[in-house]
Tab-separated table of C-alpha atoms and ligand atoms in Angstrom:
chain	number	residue	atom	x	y	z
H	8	UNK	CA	-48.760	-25.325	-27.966
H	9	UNK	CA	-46.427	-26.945	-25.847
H	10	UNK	CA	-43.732	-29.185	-27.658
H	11	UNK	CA	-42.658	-32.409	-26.572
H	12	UNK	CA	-40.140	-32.363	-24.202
H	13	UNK	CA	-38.296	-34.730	-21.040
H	14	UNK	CA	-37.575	-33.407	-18.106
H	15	UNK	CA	-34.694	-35.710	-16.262
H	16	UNK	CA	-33.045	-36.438	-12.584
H	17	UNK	CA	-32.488	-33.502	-10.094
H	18	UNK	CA	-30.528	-34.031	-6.997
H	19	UNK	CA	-31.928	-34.473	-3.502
H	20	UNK	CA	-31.369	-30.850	-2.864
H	21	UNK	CA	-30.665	-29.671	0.603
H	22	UNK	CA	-30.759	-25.550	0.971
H	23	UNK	CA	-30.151	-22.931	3.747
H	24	UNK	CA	-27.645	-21.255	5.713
H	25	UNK	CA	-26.090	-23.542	8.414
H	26	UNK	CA	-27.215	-26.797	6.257
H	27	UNK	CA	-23.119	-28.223	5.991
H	28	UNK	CA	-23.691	-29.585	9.795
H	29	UNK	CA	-25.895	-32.076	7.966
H	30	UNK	CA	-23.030	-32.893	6.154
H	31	UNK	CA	-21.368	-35.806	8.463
H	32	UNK	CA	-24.939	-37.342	9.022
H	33	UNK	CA	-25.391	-37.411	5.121
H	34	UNK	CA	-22.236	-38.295	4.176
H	35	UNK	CA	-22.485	-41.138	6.714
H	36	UNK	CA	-25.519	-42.570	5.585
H	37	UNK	CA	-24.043	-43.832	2.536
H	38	UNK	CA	-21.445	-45.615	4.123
H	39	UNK	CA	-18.224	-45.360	6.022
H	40	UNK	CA	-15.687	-45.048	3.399
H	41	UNK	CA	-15.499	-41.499	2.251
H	42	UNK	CA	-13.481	-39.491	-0.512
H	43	UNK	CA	-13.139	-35.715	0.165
H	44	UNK	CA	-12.025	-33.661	-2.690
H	45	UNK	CA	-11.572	-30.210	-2.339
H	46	UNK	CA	-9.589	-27.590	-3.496
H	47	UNK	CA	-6.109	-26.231	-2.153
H	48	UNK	CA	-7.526	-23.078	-0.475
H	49	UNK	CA	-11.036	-21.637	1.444
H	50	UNK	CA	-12.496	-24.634	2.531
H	51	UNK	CA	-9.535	-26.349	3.788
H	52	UNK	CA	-9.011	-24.120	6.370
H	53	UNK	CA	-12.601	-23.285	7.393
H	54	UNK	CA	-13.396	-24.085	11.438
H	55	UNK	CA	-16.662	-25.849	9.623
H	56	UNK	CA	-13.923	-28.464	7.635
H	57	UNK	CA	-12.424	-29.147	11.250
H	58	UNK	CA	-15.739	-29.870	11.996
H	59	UNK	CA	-16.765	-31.725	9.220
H	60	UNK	CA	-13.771	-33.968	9.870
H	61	UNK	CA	-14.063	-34.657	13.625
H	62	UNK	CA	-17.517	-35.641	13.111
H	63	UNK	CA	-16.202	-38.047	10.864
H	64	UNK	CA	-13.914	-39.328	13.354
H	65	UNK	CA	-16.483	-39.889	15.340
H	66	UNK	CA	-18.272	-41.810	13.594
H	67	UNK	CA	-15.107	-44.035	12.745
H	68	UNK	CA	-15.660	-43.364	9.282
H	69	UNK	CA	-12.600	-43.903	7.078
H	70	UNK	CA	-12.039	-40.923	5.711
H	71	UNK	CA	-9.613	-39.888	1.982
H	72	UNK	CA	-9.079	-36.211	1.323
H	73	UNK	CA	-7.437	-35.339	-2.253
H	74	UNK	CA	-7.216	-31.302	-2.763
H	75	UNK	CA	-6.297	-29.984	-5.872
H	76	UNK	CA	-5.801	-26.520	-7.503
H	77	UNK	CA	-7.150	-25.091	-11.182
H	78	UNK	CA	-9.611	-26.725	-13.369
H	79	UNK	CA	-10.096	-30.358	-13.359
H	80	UNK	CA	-7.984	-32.204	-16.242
H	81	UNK	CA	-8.371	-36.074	-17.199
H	82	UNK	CA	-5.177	-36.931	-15.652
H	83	UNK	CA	-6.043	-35.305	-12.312
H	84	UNK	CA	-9.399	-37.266	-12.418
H	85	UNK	CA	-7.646	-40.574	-13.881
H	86	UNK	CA	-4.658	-40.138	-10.915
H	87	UNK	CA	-7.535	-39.533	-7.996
H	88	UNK	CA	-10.085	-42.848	-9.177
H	89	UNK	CA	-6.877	-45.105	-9.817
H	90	UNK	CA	-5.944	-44.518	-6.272
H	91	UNK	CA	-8.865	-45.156	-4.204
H	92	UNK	CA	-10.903	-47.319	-6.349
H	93	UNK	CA	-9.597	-50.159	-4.759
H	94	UNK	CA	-10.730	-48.445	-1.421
H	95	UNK	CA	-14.306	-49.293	-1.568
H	96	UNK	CA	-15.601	-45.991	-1.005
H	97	UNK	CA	-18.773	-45.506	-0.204
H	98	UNK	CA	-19.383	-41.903	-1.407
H	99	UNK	CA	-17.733	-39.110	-2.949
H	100	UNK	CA	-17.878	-35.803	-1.786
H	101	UNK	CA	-16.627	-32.614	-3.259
H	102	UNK	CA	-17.079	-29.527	-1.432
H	103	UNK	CA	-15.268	-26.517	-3.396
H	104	UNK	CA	-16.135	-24.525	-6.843
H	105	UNK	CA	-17.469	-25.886	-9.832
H	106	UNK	CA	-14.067	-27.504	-10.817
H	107	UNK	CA	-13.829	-29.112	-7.402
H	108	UNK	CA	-17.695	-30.458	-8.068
H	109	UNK	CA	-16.776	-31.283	-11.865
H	110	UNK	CA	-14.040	-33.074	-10.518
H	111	UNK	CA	-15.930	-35.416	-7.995
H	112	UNK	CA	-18.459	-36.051	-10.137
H	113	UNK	CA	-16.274	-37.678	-12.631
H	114	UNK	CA	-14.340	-39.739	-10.218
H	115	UNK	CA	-17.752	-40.940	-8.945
H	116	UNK	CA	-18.286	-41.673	-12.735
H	117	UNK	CA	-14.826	-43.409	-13.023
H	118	UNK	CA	-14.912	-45.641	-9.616
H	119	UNK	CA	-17.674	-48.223	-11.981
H	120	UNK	CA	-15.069	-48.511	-14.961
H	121	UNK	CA	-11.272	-48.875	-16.532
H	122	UNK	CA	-9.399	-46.794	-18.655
H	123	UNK	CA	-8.724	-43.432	-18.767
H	124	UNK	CA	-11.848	-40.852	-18.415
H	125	UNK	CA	-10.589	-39.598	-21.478
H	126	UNK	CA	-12.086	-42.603	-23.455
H	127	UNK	CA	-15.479	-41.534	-22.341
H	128	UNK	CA	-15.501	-38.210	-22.987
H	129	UNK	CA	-17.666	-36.241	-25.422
H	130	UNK	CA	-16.013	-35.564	-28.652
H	131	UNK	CA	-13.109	-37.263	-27.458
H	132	UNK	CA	-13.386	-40.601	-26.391
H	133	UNK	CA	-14.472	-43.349	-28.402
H	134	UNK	CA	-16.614	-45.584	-25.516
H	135	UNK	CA	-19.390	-45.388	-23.827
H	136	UNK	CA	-20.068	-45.069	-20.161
H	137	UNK	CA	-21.905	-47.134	-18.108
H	138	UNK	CA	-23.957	-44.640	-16.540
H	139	UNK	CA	-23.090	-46.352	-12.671
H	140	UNK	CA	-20.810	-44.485	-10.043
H	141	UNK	CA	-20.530	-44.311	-6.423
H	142	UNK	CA	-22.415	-41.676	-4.675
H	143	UNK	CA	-21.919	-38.250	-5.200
H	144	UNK	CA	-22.542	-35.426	-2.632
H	145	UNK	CA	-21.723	-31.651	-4.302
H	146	UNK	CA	-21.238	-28.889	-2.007
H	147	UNK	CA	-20.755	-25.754	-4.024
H	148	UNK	CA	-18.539	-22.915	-1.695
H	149	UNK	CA	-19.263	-20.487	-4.825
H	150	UNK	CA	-22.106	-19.315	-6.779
H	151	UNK	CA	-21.947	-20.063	-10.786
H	152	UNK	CA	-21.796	-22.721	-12.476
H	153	UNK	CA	-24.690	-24.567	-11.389
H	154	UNK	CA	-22.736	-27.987	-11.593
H	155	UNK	CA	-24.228	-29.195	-8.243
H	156	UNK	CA	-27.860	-29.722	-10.041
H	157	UNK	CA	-26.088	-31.185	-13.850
H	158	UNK	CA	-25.487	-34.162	-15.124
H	159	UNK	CA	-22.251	-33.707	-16.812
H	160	UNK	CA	-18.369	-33.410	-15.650
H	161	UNK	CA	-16.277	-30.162	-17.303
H	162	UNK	CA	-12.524	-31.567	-17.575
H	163	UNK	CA	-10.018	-29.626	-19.651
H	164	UNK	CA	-6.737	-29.622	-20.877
H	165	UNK	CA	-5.585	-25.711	-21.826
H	166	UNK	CA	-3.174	-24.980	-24.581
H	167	UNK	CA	-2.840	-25.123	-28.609
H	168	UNK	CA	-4.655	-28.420	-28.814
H	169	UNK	CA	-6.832	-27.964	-25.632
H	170	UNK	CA	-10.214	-28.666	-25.144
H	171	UNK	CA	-12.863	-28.409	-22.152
H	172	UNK	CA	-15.336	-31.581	-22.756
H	173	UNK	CA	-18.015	-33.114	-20.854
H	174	UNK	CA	-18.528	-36.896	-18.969
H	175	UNK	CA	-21.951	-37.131	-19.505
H	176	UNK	CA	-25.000	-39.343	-18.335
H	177	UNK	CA	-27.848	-38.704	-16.565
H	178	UNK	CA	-27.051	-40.897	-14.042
H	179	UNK	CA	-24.442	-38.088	-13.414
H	180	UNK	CA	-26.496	-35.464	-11.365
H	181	UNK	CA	-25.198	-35.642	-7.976
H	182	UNK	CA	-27.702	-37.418	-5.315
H	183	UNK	CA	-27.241	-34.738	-3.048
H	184	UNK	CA	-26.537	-31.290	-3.613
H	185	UNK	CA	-26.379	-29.374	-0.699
H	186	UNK	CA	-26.302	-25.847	-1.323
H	187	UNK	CA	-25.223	-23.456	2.466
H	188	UNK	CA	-25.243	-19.902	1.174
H	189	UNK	CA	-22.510	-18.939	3.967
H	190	UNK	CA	-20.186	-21.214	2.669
H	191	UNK	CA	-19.631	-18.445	-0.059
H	192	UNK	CA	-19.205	-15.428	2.528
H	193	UNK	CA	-15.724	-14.886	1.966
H	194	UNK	CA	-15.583	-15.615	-1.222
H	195	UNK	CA	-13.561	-12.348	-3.276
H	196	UNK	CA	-15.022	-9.934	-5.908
H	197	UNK	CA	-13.346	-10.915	-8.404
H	198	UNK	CA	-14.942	-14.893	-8.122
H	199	UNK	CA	-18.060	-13.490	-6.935
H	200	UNK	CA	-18.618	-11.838	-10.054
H	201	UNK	CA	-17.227	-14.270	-12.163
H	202	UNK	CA	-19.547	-17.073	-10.741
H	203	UNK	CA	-22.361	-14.695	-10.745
H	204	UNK	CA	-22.028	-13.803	-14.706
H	205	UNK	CA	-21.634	-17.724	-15.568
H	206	UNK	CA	-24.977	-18.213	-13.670
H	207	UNK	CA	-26.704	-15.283	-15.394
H	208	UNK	CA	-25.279	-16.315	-18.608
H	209	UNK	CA	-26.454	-20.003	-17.757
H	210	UNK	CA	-30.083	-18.641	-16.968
H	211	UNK	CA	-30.744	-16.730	-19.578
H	212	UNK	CA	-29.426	-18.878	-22.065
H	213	UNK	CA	-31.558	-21.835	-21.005
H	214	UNK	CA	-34.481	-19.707	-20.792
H	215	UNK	CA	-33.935	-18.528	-24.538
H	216	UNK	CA	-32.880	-21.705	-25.858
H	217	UNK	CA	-34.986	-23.439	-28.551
H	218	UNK	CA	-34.986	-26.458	-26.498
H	219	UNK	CA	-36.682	-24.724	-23.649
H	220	UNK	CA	-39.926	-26.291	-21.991
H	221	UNK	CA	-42.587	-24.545	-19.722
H	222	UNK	CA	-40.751	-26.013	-16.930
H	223	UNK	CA	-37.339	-24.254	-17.328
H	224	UNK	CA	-38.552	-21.232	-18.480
H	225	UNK	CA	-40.500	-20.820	-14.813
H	226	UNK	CA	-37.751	-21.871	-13.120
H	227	UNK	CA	-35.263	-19.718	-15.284
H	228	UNK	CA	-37.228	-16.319	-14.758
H	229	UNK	CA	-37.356	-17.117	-11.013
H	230	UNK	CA	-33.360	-18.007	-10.732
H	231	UNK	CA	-32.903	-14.370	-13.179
H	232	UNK	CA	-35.109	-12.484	-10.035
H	233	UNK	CA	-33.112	-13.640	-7.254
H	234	UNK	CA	-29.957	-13.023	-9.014
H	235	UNK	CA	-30.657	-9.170	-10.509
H	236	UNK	CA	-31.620	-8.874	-6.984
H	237	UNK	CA	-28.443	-9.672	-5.492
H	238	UNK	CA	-25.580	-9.124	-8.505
H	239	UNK	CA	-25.632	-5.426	-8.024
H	240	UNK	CA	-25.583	-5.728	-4.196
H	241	UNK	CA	-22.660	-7.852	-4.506
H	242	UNK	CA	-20.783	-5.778	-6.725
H	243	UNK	CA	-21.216	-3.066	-4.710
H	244	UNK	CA	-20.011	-3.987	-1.756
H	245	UNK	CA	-22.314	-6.497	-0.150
H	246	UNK	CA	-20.059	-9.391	-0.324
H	247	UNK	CA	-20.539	-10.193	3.283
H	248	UNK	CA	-24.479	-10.063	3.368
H	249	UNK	CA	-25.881	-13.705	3.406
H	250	UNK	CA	-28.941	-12.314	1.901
H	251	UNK	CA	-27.449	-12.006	-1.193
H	252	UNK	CA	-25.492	-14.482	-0.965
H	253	UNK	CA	-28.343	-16.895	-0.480
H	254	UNK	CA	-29.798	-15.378	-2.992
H	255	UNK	CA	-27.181	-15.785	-5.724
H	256	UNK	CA	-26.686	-19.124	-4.583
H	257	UNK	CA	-29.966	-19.994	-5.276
H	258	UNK	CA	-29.830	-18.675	-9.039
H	259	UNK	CA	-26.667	-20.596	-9.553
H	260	UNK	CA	-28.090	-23.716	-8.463
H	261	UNK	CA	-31.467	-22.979	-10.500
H	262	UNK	CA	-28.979	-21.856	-13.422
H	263	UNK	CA	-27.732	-25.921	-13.609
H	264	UNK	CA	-31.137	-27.638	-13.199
H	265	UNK	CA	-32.603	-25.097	-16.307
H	266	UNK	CA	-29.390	-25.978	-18.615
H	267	UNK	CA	-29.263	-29.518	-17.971
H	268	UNK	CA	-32.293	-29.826	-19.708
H	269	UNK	CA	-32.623	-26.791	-22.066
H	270	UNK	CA	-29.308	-26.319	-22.837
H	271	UNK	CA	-27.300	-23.308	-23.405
H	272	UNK	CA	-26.546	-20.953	-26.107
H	273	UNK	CA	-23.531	-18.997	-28.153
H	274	UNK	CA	-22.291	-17.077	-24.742
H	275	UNK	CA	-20.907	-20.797	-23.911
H	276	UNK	CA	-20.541	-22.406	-27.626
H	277	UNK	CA	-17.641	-19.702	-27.686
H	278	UNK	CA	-16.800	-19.781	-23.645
H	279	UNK	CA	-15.994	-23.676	-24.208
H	280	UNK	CA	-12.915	-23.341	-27.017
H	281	UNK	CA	-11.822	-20.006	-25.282
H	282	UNK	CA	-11.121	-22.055	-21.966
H	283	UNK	CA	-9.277	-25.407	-23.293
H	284	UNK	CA	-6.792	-22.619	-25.333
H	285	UNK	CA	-6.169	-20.175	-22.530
H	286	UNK	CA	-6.314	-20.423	-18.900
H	287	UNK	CA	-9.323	-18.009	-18.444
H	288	UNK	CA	-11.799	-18.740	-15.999
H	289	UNK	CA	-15.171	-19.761	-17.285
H	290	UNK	CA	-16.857	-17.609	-15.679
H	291	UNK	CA	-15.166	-14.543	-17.103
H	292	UNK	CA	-15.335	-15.660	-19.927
H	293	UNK	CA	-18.998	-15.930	-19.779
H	294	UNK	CA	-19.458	-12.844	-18.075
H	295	UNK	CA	-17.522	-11.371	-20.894
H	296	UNK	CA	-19.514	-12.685	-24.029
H	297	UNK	CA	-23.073	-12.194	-22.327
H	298	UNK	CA	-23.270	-8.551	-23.757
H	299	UNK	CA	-22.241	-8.439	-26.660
H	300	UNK	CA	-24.232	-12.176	-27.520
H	301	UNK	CA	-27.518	-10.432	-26.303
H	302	UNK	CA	-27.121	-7.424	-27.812
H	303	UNK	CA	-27.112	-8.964	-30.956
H	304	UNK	CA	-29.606	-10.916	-30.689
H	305	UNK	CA	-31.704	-8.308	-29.421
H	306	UNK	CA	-30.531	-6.494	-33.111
H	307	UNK	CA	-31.154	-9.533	-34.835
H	308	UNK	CA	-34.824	-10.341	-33.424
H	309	UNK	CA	-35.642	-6.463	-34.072
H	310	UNK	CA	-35.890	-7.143	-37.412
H	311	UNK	CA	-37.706	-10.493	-37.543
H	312	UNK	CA	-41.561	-11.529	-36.489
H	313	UNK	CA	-40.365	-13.693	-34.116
H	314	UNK	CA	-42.803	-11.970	-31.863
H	315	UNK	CA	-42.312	-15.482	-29.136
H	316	UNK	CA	-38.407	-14.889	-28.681
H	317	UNK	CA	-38.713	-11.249	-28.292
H	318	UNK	CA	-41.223	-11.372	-25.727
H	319	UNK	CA	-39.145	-14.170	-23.824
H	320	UNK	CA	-36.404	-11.519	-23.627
H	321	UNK	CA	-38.763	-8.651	-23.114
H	322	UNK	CA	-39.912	-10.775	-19.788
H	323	UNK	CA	-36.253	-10.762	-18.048
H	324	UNK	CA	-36.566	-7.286	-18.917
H	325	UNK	CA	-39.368	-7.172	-16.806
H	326	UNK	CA	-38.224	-8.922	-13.751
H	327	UNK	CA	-34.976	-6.242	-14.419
H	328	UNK	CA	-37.629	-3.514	-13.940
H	329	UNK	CA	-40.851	-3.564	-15.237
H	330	UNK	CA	-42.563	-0.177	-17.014
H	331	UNK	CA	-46.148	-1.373	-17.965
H	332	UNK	CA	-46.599	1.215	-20.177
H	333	UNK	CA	-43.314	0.346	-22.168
H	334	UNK	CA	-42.834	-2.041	-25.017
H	335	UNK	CA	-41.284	-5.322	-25.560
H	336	UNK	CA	-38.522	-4.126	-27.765
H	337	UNK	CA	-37.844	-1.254	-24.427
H	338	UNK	CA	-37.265	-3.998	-22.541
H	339	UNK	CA	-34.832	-6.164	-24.167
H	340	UNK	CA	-33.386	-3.190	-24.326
H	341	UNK	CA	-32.857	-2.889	-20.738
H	342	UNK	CA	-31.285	-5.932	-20.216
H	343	UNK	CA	-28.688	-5.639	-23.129
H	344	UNK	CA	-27.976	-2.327	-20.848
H	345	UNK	CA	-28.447	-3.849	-17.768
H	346	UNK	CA	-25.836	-6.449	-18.503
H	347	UNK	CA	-23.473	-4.032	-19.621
H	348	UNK	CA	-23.543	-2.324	-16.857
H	349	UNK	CA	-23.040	-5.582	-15.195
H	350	UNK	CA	-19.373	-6.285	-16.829
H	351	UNK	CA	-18.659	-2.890	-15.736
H	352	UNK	CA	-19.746	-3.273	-12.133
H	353	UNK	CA	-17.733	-6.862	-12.057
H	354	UNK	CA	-14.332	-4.845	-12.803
H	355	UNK	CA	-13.544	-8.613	-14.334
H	356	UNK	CA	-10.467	-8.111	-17.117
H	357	UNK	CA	-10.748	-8.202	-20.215
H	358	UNK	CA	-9.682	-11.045	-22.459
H	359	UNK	CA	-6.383	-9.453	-23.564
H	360	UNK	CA	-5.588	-10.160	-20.318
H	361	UNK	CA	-5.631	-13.437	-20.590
H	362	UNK	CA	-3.054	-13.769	-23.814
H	363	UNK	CA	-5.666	-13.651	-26.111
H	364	UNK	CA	-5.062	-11.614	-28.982
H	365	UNK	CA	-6.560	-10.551	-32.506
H	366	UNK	CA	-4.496	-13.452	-34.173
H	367	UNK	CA	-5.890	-16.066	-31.968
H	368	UNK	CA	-9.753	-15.513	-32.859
H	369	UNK	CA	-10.290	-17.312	-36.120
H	370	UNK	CA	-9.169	-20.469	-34.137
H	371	UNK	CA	-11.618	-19.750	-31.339
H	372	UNK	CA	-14.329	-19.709	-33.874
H	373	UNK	CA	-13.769	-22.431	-35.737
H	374	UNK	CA	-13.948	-24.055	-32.697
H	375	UNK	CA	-16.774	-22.423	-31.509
H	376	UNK	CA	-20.868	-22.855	-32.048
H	377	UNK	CA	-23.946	-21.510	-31.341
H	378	UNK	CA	-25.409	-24.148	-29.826
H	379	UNK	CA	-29.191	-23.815	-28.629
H	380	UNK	CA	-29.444	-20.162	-29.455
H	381	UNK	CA	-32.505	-18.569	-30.860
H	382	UNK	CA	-29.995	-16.616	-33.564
H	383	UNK	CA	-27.388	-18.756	-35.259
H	384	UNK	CA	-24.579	-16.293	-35.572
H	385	UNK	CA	-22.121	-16.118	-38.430
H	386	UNK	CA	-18.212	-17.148	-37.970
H	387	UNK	CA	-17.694	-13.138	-38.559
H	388	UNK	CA	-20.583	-12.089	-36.274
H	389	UNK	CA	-18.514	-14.285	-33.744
H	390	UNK	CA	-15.371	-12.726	-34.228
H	391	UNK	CA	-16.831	-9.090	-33.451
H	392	UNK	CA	-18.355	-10.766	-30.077
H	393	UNK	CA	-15.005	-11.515	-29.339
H	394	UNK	CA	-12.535	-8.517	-30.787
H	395	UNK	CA	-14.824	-5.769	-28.907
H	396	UNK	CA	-13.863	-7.635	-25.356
H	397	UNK	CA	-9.936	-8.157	-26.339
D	403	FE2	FE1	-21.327	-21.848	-17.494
């Protein structure tokens, strides 16, 4: 039986190494007025910016650039729309990480109203958004978070009342993502693998969750091949080989069309409080959870019928490495190891690391939820997820 389901907007998606010289032409197509947001480092000092902005020249396009460093808060998004929405621009384009992308997308969002964004966010904000915006163009320079194919805008503010909240419509989902896998070529280890876990995370959580439809789960299992294919690379050295990076690039980007619709699951129910108390990347944070989240649900499903979940997670185990004469329960297995061996490969810190102690993890999990997972964990099932990464 397949349950009801909607499936809703993806971006005109433009993929391929080389692809951000068709960046000027598309930009310019939506008009001549053009906001640039970036952030303070990589891109800005790229020979394919220079080029990006002489073309632009060229074509007499006026041309803003705003660059800005850390994750997106509402003030930085409230300080950027103020300032140019009198401008008339004609597009938006953010070229950066998923911050720089979350970033654009809500002053896209913003440039059609008044206010501060934080009136419209979820959770937050007490009115509703229109749904209009100028045009958005999302060029991703790493490989995570997927935000170039989703329909919502991540802004935080970190600290003892923090919070990370979405702008959300589906309006929202850029009109062009354009995804050039060499972009991310210099792009460290350390980001690499933090990108790479949230996209992972992001995969197999939509692909698991209990709003999943036969469309995600396809595309899920096929973003989870390319990127087992090219994580361990990666990790190991690989950093400069476009293969993989085309490859991971290609998960990430699969990783935001599957959890637009289908959602996500506890990895990022407890990811989401973590990052608006502590300045820890999301990604790591992510990357950190996914283990321990899977292996209990793994535990958990062992000793249940739910014969459909298990063989869901017994099929990434597959695409992992498939043993035809093995069982279901060998391989979810496998990928509870597989992604432990993952965290180790990534080298990424752990979360003491980050200031966050014993003390602090009742508040994360009070804060915290399970969203679309296929096991609803207890508060104190939470706060072993998190104590065994401190
Ligand atoms: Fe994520």
């Amino acid at each position: 039986m397949i349950a009801p389901f909607t499936f809703s907007g993806l971006p005109r998606i433009i993929f391929g190494r080389g692809t951000i010289s068709e960046l000027p032409a598309l930009t310019g197509s939506f008009g001549k007025n053009v906001l640039l947001i970036t952030g303070i480092k990589s891109f800005n000092t790229s020979s394919a910016f220079e080029k990006f902005k002489e073309t632009l020249n060229l074509k007499k396009a006026k041309f803003y650039h705003v660059s800005f460093s850390g994750e997106p808060t509402p003030q930085i998004v409230d300080e950027i729309y103020q300032e140019y929405s009198a401008k008339s621009i004609h597009v938006v384009v953010s070229i950066g990480g998923g911050s720089v992308i979350d970033a654009g997308k809500a002053v896209s969002a913003m440039m059609a109203e008044t206010g501060s964004v934080t009136d419209f966010l979820e959770g937050i904000g007490t009115k509703k958004i229109s749904g209009c915006k100028a045009p958005f163009i999302a060029v991703p320079t790493t490989a995570g978070t997927g935000s170039e194919a989703t329909k919502n805008a991540v802004l935080s503010i970190v600290g003892e009342q923090g919070y990370k909240k979405s702008l959300r419509h589906d309006n929202f989902v850029p009109d062009v993502a354009l995804i050039d896998p060499e972009l991310a070529l210099t792009c460290p280890k350390e980001i690499t693998a933090a990108c790479g876990l949230d996209a992972i995370s992001q995969l197999i959580e939509s692909f698991t969750s209990t709003k999943s439809n036969p469309i995600t789960d396809s595309l899920a299992i096929n973003g989870l091949f390319f990127a087992f294919n090219s994580f361990k690379p990666l990790m190991k050295g690989s950093l400069d080989d476009v293969r993989m990076r085309e490859m991971m690039a290609y998960s990430s980007l699969v990783s935001g069309i599957t959890l637009a619709q289908a959602g996500l699951g506890t990895v990022h129910g407890i990811a989401g409080p973590l990052g608006g108390f502590f300045h820890i990347p999301h990604g790591v944070a992510c990357g950190s959870l996914l283990p321990g989240v899977m292996k209990r649900i793994v535990a958990a499903l062992k000793k249940t019928d739910e014969k459909a979940i298990v063989g869901k997670i017994a099929k990434i185990g597959r695409v992992i490495e498939n043993h035809p004469d093995k069982s279901d329960i060998y391989h979810c297995d496998l990928v509870v190891e597989t992604l432990e061996e993952y965290i180790e490969l990534s080298g990424l810190s752990r979360l003491g690391f980050y200031g966050i102690s014993a003390e602090h993890i009742e508040k994360i999990v009070d804060a915290s939820d399970n969203k679309n997972s296929p096991v609803q964990f207890s508060k104190e099932e939470m706060i072993d997820i998190i104590r065994e990464r401190l």
